[in-house]
Coordinates of C-alpha atoms and ligand atoms in Angstrom, one line a residue:
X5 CA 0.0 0.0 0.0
X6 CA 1.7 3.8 -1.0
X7 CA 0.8 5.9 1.8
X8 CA -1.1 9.0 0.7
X9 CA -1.6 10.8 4.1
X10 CA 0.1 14.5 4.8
X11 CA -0.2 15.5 8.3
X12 CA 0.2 19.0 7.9
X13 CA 1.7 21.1 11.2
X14 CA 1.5 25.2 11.4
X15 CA 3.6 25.5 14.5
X16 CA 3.1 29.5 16.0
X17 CA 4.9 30.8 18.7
X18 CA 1.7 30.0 21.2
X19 CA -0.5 27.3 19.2
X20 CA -0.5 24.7 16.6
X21 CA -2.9 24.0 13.8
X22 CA -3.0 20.8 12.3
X23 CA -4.7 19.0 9.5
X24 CA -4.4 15.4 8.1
X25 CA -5.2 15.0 4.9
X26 CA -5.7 12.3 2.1
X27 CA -4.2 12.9 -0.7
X28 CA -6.3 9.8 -2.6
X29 CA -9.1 12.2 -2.6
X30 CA -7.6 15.4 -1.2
X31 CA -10.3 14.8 1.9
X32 CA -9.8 16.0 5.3
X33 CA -9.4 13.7 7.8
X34 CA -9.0 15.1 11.3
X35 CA -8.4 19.2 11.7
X36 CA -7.7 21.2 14.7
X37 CA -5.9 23.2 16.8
X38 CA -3.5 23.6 20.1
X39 CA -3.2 26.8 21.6
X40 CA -1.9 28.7 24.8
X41 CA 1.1 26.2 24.8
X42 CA 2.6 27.0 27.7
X43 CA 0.0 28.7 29.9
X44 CA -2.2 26.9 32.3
X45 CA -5.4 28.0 29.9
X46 CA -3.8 25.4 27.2
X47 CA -6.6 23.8 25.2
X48 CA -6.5 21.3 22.3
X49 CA -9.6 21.6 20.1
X50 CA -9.5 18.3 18.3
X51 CA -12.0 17.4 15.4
X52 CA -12.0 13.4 13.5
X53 CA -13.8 14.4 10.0
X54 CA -13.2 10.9 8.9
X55 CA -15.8 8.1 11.0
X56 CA -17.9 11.2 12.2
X57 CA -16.4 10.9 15.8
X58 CA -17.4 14.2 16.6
X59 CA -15.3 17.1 18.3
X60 CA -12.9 16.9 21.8
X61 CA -11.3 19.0 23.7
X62 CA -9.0 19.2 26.2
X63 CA -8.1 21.2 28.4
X64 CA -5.3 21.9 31.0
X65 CA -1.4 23.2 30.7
X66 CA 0.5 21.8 27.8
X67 CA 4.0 22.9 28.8
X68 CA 6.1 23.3 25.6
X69 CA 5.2 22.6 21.7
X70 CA 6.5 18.7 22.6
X71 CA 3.3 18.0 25.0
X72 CA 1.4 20.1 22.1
X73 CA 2.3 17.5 19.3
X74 CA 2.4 14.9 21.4
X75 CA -1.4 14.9 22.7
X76 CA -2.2 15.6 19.0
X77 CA -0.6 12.3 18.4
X78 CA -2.6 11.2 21.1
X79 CA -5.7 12.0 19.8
X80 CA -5.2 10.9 16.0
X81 CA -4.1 7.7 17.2
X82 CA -7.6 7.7 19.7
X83 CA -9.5 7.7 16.3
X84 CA -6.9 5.2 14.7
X85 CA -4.9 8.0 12.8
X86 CA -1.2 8.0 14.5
X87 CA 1.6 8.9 13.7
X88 CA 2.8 5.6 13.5
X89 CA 0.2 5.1 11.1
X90 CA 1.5 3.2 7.4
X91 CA -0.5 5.5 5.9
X92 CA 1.5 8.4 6.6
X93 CA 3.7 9.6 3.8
X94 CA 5.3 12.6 5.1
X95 CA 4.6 15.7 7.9
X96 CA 4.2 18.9 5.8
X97 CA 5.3 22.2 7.9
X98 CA 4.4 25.9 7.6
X99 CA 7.9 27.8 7.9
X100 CA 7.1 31.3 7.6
X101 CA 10.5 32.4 6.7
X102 CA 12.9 30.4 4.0
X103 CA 15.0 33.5 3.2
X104 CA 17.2 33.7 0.0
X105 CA 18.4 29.6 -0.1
X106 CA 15.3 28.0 0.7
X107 CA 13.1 29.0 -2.1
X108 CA 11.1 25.5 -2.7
X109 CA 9.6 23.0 -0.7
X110 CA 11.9 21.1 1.2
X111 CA 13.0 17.7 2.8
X112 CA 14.2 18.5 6.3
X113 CA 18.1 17.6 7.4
X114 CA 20.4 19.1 9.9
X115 CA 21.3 21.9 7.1
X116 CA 18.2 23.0 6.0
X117 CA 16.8 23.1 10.2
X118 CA 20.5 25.2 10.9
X119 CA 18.9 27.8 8.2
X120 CA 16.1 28.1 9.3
X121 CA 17.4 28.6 12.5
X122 CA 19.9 31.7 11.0
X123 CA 16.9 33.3 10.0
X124 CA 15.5 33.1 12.8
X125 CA 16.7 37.2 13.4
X126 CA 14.4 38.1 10.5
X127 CA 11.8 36.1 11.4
X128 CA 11.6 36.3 15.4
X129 CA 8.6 35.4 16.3
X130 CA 8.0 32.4 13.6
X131 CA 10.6 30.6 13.2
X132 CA 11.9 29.7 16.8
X133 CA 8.2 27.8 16.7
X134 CA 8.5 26.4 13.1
X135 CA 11.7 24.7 13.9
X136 CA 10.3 23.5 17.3
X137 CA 7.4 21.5 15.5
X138 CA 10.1 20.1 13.0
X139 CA 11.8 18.8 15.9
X140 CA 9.1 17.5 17.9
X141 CA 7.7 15.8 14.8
X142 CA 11.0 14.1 13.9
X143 CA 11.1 12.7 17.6
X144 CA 7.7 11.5 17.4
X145 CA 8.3 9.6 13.9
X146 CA 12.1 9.5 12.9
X147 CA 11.6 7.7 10.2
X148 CA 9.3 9.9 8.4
X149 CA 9.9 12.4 5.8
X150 CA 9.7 15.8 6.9
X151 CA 9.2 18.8 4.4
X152 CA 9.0 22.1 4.8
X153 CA 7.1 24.5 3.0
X154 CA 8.6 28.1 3.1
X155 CA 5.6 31.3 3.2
X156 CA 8.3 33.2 1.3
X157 CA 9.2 30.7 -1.2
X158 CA 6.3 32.2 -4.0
X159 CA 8.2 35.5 -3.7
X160 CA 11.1 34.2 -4.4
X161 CA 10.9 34.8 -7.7
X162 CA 10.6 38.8 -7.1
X163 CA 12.6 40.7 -9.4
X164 CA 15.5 42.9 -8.1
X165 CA 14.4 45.8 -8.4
X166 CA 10.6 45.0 -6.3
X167 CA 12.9 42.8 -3.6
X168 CA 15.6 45.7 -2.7
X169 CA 14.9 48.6 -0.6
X170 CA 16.8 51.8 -1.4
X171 CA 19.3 51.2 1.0
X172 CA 23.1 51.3 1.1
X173 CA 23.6 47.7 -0.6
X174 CA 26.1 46.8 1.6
X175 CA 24.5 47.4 4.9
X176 CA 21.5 45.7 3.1
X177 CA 23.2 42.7 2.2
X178 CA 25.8 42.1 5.6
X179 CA 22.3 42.4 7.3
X180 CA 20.5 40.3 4.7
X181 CA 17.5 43.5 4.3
X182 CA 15.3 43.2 1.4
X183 CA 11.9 42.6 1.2
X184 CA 10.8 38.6 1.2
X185 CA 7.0 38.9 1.2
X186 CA 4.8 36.5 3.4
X187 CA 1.1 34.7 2.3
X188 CA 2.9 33.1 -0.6
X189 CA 1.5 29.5 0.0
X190 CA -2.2 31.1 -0.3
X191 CA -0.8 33.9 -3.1
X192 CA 0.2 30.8 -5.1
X193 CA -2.6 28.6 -4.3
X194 CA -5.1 31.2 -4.8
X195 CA -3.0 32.4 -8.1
X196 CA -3.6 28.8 -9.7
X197 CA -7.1 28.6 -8.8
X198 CA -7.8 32.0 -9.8
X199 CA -6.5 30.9 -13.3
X200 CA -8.2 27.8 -13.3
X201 CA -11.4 29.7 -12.8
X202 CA -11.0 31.6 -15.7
X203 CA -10.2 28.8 -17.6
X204 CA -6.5 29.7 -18.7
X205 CA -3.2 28.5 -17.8
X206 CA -1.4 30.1 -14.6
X207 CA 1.3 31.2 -17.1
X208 CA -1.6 32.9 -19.3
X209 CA -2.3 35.4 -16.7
X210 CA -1.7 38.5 -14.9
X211 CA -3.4 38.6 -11.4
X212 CA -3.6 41.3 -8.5
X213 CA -4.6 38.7 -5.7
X214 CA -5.0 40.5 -2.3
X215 CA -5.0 38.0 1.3
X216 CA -6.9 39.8 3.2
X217 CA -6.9 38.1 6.9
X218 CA -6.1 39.3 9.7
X219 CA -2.5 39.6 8.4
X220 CA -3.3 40.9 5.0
X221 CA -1.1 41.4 2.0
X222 CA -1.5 42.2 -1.8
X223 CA 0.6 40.1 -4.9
X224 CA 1.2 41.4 -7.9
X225 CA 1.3 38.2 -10.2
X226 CA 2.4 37.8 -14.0
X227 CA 2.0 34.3 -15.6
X228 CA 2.1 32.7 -12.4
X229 CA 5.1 34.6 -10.7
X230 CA 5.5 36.7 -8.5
X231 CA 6.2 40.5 -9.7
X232 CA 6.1 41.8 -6.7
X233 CA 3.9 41.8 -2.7
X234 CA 3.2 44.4 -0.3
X235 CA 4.8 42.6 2.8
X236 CA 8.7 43.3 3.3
X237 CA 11.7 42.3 5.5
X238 CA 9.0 41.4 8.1
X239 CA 5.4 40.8 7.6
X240 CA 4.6 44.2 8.9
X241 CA 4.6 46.0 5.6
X242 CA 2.1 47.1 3.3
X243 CA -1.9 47.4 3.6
X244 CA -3.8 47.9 6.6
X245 CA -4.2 44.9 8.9
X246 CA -5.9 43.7 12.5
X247 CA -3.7 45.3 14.5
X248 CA -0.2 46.0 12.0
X249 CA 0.4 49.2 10.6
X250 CA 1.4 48.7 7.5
X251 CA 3.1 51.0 5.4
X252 CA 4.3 54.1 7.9
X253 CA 7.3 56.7 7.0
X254 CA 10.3 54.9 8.6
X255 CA 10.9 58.0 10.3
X256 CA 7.5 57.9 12.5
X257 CA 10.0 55.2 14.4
X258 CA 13.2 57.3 15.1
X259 CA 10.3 60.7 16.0
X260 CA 8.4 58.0 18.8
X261 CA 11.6 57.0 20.0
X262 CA 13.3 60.6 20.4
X263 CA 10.0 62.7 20.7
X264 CA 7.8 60.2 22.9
X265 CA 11.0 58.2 24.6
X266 CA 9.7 54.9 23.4
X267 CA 12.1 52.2 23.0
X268 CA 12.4 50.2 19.5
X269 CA 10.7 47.0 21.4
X270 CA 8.0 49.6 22.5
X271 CA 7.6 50.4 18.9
X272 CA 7.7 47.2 17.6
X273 CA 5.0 46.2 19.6
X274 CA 3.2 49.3 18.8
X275 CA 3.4 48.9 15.3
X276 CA 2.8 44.8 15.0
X277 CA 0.4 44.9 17.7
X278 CA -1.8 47.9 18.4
X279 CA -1.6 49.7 15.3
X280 CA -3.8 48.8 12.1
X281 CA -7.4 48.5 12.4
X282 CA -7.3 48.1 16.3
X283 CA -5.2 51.2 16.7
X284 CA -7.4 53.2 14.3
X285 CA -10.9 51.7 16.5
X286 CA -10.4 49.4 19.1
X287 CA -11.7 46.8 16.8
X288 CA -9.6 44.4 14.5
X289 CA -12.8 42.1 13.1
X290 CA -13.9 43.5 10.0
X291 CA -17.5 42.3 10.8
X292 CA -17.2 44.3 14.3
X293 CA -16.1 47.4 12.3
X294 CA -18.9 47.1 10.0
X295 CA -21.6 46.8 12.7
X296 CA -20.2 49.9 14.5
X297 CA -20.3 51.6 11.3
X298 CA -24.1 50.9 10.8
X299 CA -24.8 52.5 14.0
X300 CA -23.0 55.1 12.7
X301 CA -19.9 55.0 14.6
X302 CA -17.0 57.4 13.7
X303 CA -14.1 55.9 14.5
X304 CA -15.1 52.5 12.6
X305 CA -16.0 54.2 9.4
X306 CA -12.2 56.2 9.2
X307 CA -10.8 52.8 10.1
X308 CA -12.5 51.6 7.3
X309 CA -12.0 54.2 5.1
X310 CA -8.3 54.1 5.8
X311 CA -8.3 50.6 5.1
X312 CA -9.8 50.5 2.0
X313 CA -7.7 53.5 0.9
X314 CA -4.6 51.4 1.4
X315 CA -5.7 48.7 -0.3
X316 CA -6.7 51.0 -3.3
X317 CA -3.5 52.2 -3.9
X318 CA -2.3 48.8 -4.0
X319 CA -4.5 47.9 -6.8
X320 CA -3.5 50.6 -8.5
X321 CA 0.3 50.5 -8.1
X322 CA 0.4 46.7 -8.9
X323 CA -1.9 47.8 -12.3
X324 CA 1.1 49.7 -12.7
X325 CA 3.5 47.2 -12.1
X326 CA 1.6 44.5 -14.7
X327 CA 0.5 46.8 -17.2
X328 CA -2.5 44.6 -17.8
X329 CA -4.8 42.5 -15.5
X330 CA -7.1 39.7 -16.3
X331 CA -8.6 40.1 -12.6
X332 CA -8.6 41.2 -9.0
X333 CA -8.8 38.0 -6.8
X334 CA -9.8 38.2 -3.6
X335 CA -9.0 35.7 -0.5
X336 CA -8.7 35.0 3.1
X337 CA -10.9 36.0 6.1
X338 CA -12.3 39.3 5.0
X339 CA -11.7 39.2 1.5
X340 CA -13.7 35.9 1.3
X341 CA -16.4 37.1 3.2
X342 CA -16.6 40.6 2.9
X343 CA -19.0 42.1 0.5
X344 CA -18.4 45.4 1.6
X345 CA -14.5 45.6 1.1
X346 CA -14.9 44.2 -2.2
X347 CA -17.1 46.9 -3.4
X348 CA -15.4 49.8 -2.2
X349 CA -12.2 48.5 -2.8
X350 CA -13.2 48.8 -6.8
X351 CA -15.4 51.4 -6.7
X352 CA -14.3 54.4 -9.1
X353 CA -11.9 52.2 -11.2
X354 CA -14.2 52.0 -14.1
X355 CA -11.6 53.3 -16.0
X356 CA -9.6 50.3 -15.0
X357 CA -12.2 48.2 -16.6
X358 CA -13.1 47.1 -12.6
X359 CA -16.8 46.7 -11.6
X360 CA -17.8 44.6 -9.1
X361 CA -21.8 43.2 -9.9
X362 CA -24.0 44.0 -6.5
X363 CA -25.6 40.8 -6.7
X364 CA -23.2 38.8 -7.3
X365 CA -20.8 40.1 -4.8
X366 CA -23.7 40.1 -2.3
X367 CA -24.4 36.3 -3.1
X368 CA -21.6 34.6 -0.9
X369 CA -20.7 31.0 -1.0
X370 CA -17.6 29.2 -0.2
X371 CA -16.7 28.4 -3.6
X372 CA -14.2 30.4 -6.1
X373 CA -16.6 32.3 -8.4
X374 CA -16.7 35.9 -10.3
X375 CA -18.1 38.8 -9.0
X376 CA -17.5 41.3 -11.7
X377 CA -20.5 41.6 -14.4
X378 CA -19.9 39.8 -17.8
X379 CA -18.7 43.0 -19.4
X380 CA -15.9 43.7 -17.2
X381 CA -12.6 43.8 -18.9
X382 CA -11.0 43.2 -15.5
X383 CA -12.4 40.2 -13.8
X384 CA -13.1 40.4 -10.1
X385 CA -13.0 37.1 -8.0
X386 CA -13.7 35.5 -4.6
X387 CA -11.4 32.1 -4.1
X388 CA -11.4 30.8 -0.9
X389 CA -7.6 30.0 0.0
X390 CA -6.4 26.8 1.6
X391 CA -2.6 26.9 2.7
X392 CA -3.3 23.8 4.6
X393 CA -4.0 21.8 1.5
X394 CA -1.6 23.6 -0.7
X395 CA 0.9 22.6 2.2
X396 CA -0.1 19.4 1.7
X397 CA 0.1 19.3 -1.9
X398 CA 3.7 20.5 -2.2
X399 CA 4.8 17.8 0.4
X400 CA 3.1 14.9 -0.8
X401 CA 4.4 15.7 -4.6
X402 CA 8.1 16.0 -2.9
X403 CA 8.2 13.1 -1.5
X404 CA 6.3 11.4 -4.2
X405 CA 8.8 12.2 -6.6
X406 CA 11.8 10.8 -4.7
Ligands
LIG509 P1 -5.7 34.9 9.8 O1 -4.9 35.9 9.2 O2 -5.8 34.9 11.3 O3 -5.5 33.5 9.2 P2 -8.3 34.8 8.5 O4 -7.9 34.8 7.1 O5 -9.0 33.7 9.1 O6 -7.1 35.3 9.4 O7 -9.2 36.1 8.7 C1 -9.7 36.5 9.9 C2 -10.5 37.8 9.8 O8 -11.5 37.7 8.8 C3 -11.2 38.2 11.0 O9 -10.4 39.0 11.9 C4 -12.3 39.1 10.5 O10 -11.9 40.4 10.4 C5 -12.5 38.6 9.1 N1 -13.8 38.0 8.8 C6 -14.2 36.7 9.0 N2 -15.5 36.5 8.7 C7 -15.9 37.7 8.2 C8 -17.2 38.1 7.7 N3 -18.2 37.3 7.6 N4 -17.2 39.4 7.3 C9 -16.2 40.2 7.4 N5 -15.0 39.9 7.9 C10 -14.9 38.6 8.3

């Protein structure tokens, strides 16, 4: 029997997420999550799909990202889905960063875990996490393939002159500063879907596709490559997020920390974590904002406003950058669900051959479809992303092809 399982393991500094998945039939087996690792409040939210089991929890301290993984194991071997399992091909991982060497998926070994580990400067709070579930997993099952799949890998292909900042080169490169971009499982997954939707080939296409989570970044993406994406160095560049910033003048951080005293973790923390839609309202859920703003709440409409202004001048700059666009793809959290953003963020670029179609927009669903009316010369889609599966994808063909 070929095994055709992927268990696939997003390991964050506090939590893990974790699907198995079979790549037979690309179902979903078991999903769920681990979080507060390391607090007494630890809970593990466990769901069988397979057998119809129905959901568990747990609850009570998990110490470290070891007792994490290992009462996951626990519970997929409860509904006869171990690790030990034969049916398990390989453990696919989320590494946010990859930096410039580790631009593909790949099969873990000492070397490729050191690198990840050297990056860990430019990706503090990620990495230290990412390499702790690549650890605990090859403990658990030695034997196993591991393979890494690198958030930064479908930005890779950025061309010099989107990937450096104007900086002094070599300060730049000793401290290995340019921008990397983030998202880029979903930018890619959603890319090739987005294409398949309009019935062309990925290389047959030029796409803006903006992620719009909680995190939230914008792609500019010609014949299936990346051109250029609104996150940097660190994911804090770019649109408006939750609670991140986005693009600010540099120099707002040298003013806070001469003018206000604030020190640069102060402002990193500022910035990352009480900044974006949060700093701007107290309120970082889109569908929070949106009922504040139909009781006609100030605050939540500039947040909103703000937002959406942001994210309009993306759409326009990456226009710029592709010349043409065949459409305007929308993903994630909001951008899946929100009819709202999706209007405004189009509204007025007529000229751009963008409409959005009320109806269709309004309609919902959870199924990648077109929401621009059949004159548009710019399409405008809704594709729901899956990283999990796209994780799982990239590992299971890796391995597959050994
Ligand atoms: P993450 O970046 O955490 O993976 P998601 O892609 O799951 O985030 O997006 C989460 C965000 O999506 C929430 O913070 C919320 O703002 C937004 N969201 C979810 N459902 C809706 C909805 N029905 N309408 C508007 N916004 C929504």
């Amino acid at each position: 029997m070929t095994p055709t399982r992927v268990l696939v393991l997003n390991s964050g500094s506090s939590s893990v997420k974790y699907q198995l998945i079979d790549m037979a039939d690309r179902s979903r087996l078991a999903v769920g999550l681990a979080e507060r690792i390391g607090e007494e409040t630890s809970a593990l939210h466990h769901e069988p799909l397979a057998g119809g089991g129905g959901k568990r929890e747990r609850h009570g301290r998990l110490a470290d990202h070891d007792a994490a993984l290992e009462a996951v194991a626990e519970e997929l071997a409860a509904d006869g889905m171990g690790l030990d399992s034969p049916e398990l091909a390989v453990i696919g991982h989320r590494v946010v960063h990859g930096g410039l060497k580790l631009t593909v998926p790949t099969l873990v070994d000492d070397a490729v875990l050191k690198e990840i580990e050297r990056l860990i400067p430019v990706a503090p709070l990620h990495n230290p996490a990412n390499v702790t579930g690549i650890r605990t997993a090859q403990r658990l099952r030695p034997d196993l393939p591991q393979v890494a799949v690198f958030d930064t890998a479908f930005h890779s292909a950025m061309p010099e002159h989107a990937a450096r900042y104007a900086i002094d080169v070599e300060t730049a490169d000793a401290h290995r500063v340019r921008r990397y971009g983030f998202h880029g499982t979903s930018h890619a997954y959603v890319s090739r879907k987005a294409a398949e939707l309009l019935g062309k080939d990925p290389s047959e296409v030029n796409l803006i596709v903006l992620h719009l989570g909680n995190g939230a970044s914008a792609s500019a993406v010609r014949g299936g490559r990346c051109e250029d994406t609104s996150m940097g160095l660190t994911p804090l560049e770019g649109l408006v997020m939750g609670t991140r910033s986005g693009d600010i003048d540099p120099a707002v951080v040298f003013h806070l920390g001469r003018v206000a005293g604030m020190s640069m973790d102060e402002v990193d923390e500022l910035l990352n974590k009480r900044s974006g839609l949060l700093g701007l309202c107290g309120d970082n859920d889109m569908r929070q904002i949106r009922r504040r703003m139909a009781e006609g709440d100030a605050a939540a409409r500039l947040a909103f406003d703000i937002y959406i202004h942001r994210l309009k001048k993306y759409i326009g700059a990456y226009y710029a950058v592709l010349g043409t666009v065949d459409a305007v793809v929308f993903t994630a959290g909001v951008g899946e669900n929100s009819a709202p953003v999706r209007e405004a963020a189009v509204a007025g670029l007529a000229e751009l051959g963008l409409a959005v179609d009320g109806e269709l927009n309004a309609a919902g669903g959870k199924e990648a479809r077109l929401i621009s009316p059949s004159y548009a010369r710019v399409k405008v889609a809704v594709v729901p992303t899956d990283e999990e599966l796209e994780i799982a994808e990239q590992s299971y063909a890796l391995v597959a092809s050994r």
